[in-house]
Amino acid sequence: MASTERRIDNKYGEQYELLKSLAFADIYLNKKDGILLVYYYPDTEIDASKAQVIINSVDPIISAHNLLYGMTDAREENLNITREARSLYSDNPTLKLSKRHAVIVNQLTTRMLANFFVKIDQPVIPTKVFNSLSAAEKWLISN
């Protein structure tokens, strides 16, 4: 199965361990820095039901590892996160346990749109949009 082969390839390096693969996303853990990363597959629409699957999947991981930081990799093409999904993400109880959340995008228009949604959705923790994994990590773990 081609998609399984893609999931096995860890594009985030040795620091990130693949914990769970879903039909539309992979969940990685960076124990050293306390970062939980969700990577969304291309050509995916994240609606409220998929957002709830993500929340239910990451809640026990965040609690078990006492993670302080979250990261969303939204660099793939044709990724859409609905308003209902964003609402669930921005105000879920486990998110409130984190200190910061970073979103990674790769295009200027996507970055502008993501920044707009961060402003209107008003997440309960500081959230910032980045163009690279390294910049997002640096911001997350800085005081």
C-alpha positions in Angstrom: 0.0 0.0 0.0 1.6 3.3 -1.2 0.2 5.4 1.6 1.6 3.2 4.3 5.1 3.5 2.8 4.7 7.3 2.8 3.7 7.3 6.5 6.7 5.2 7.5 9.1 7.8 6.0 9.6 10.3 8.8 10.1 13.7 7.2 10.8 15.4 10.5 14.0 13.6 11.5 15.0 11.5 14.4 13.6 13.9 17.1 10.1 13.1 16.0 8.5 9.7 16.6 5.5 8.7 14.6 2.9 7.8 17.2 -0.3 7.4 15.2 -1.5 7.3 11.6 -5.0 8.2 10.8 -6.7 8.1 7.4 -6.1 11.9 6.9 -3.2 12.8 9.3 -0.1 11.6 11.2 0.7 12.4 14.8 4.3 12.8 15.8 6.0 13.3 19.2 9.2 15.2 19.9 9.9 14.1 23.5 13.1 16.1 23.9 11.4 19.5 23.3 7.8 18.5 24.4 6.2 19.1 21.0 3.2 17.2 19.6 3.0 17.7 15.8 0.0 16.9 13.6 0.7 16.5 9.8 -2.3 16.7 7.5 -2.3 14.8 4.2 -2.8 16.6 1.0 -6.2 16.9 -0.6 -7.9 16.7 2.8 -10.9 18.5 4.3 -10.8 18.6 8.1 -14.4 18.9 9.2 -15.8 18.8 12.8 -15.8 15.0 12.8 -12.2 14.7 11.7 -11.2 17.4 14.1 -12.8 15.5 17.0 -10.8 12.4 15.9 -7.6 14.4 16.1 -8.6 15.9 19.5 -9.5 12.4 20.9 -6.2 11.0 19.5 -3.9 13.7 20.9 -5.6 14.2 24.3 -4.1 11.1 25.9 -0.7 11.7 24.4 -0.6 15.3 25.7 -1.7 14.2 29.1 0.7 11.1 29.3 3.7 13.1 28.3 2.8 16.4 29.9 3.5 18.2 26.6 3.7 22.0 26.5 3.8 22.7 22.8 1.7 21.8 19.7 2.4 22.2 16.1 0.3 21.8 13.0 1.9 21.1 9.6 -0.5 22.6 7.1 2.0 22.8 4.1 0.3 20.2 1.9 -1.8 21.3 -1.1 -5.6 21.4 -1.1 -5.9 21.2 2.7 -9.1 22.8 4.1 -10.0 23.1 7.7 -13.6 24.1 8.1 -14.8 26.8 10.5 -16.4 24.2 12.7 -13.2 22.3 13.0 -11.2 25.4 13.7 -13.7 26.2 16.5 -13.2 22.8 18.1 -9.4 23.1 17.8 -9.3 26.6 19.2 -11.2 25.9 22.4 -10.6 22.3 23.5 -9.7 21.5 27.2 -6.4 19.8 26.4 -5.2 22.7 24.3 -5.5 24.8 27.4 -2.8 22.6 29.0 -0.3 23.8 26.4 1.8 26.9 26.4 2.0 27.7 22.7 0.9 26.4 19.3 2.6 26.9 15.9 1.2 26.4 12.5 3.5 25.7 9.5 2.5 26.8 6.0 4.5 27.2 2.8 2.8 29.9 0.7 2.3 33.6 1.4 -1.4 33.4 0.6 -1.9 30.5 3.0 0.1 32.3 5.7 -2.1 35.4 5.3 -5.2 33.2 5.6 -3.9 31.3 8.6 -3.0 34.5 10.4 -6.5 35.8 9.6 -8.1 32.7 11.1 -5.8 32.9 14.2 -7.1 36.4 14.8 -10.8 35.6 14.3 -10.8 32.2 16.0 -8.9 33.5 19.0 -7.2 30.4 20.3 -7.0 30.1 24.1 -3.1 29.9 23.9 -0.6 32.0 21.9 -0.6 30.7 18.3 1.7 31.9 15.5 2.1 31.0 11.9 5.5 30.1 10.4 7.1 29.1 7.0 9.5 26.5 8.4 9.7 23.8 11.0 12.9 25.1 12.6 11.4 28.6 13.0 8.3 27.2 14.6 10.3 25.0 17.0 12.5 27.9 18.0 9.5 30.0 18.9 7.7 27.2 20.7 10.6 26.4 23.1 11.7 30.0 23.7 10.5 31.7 26.8 
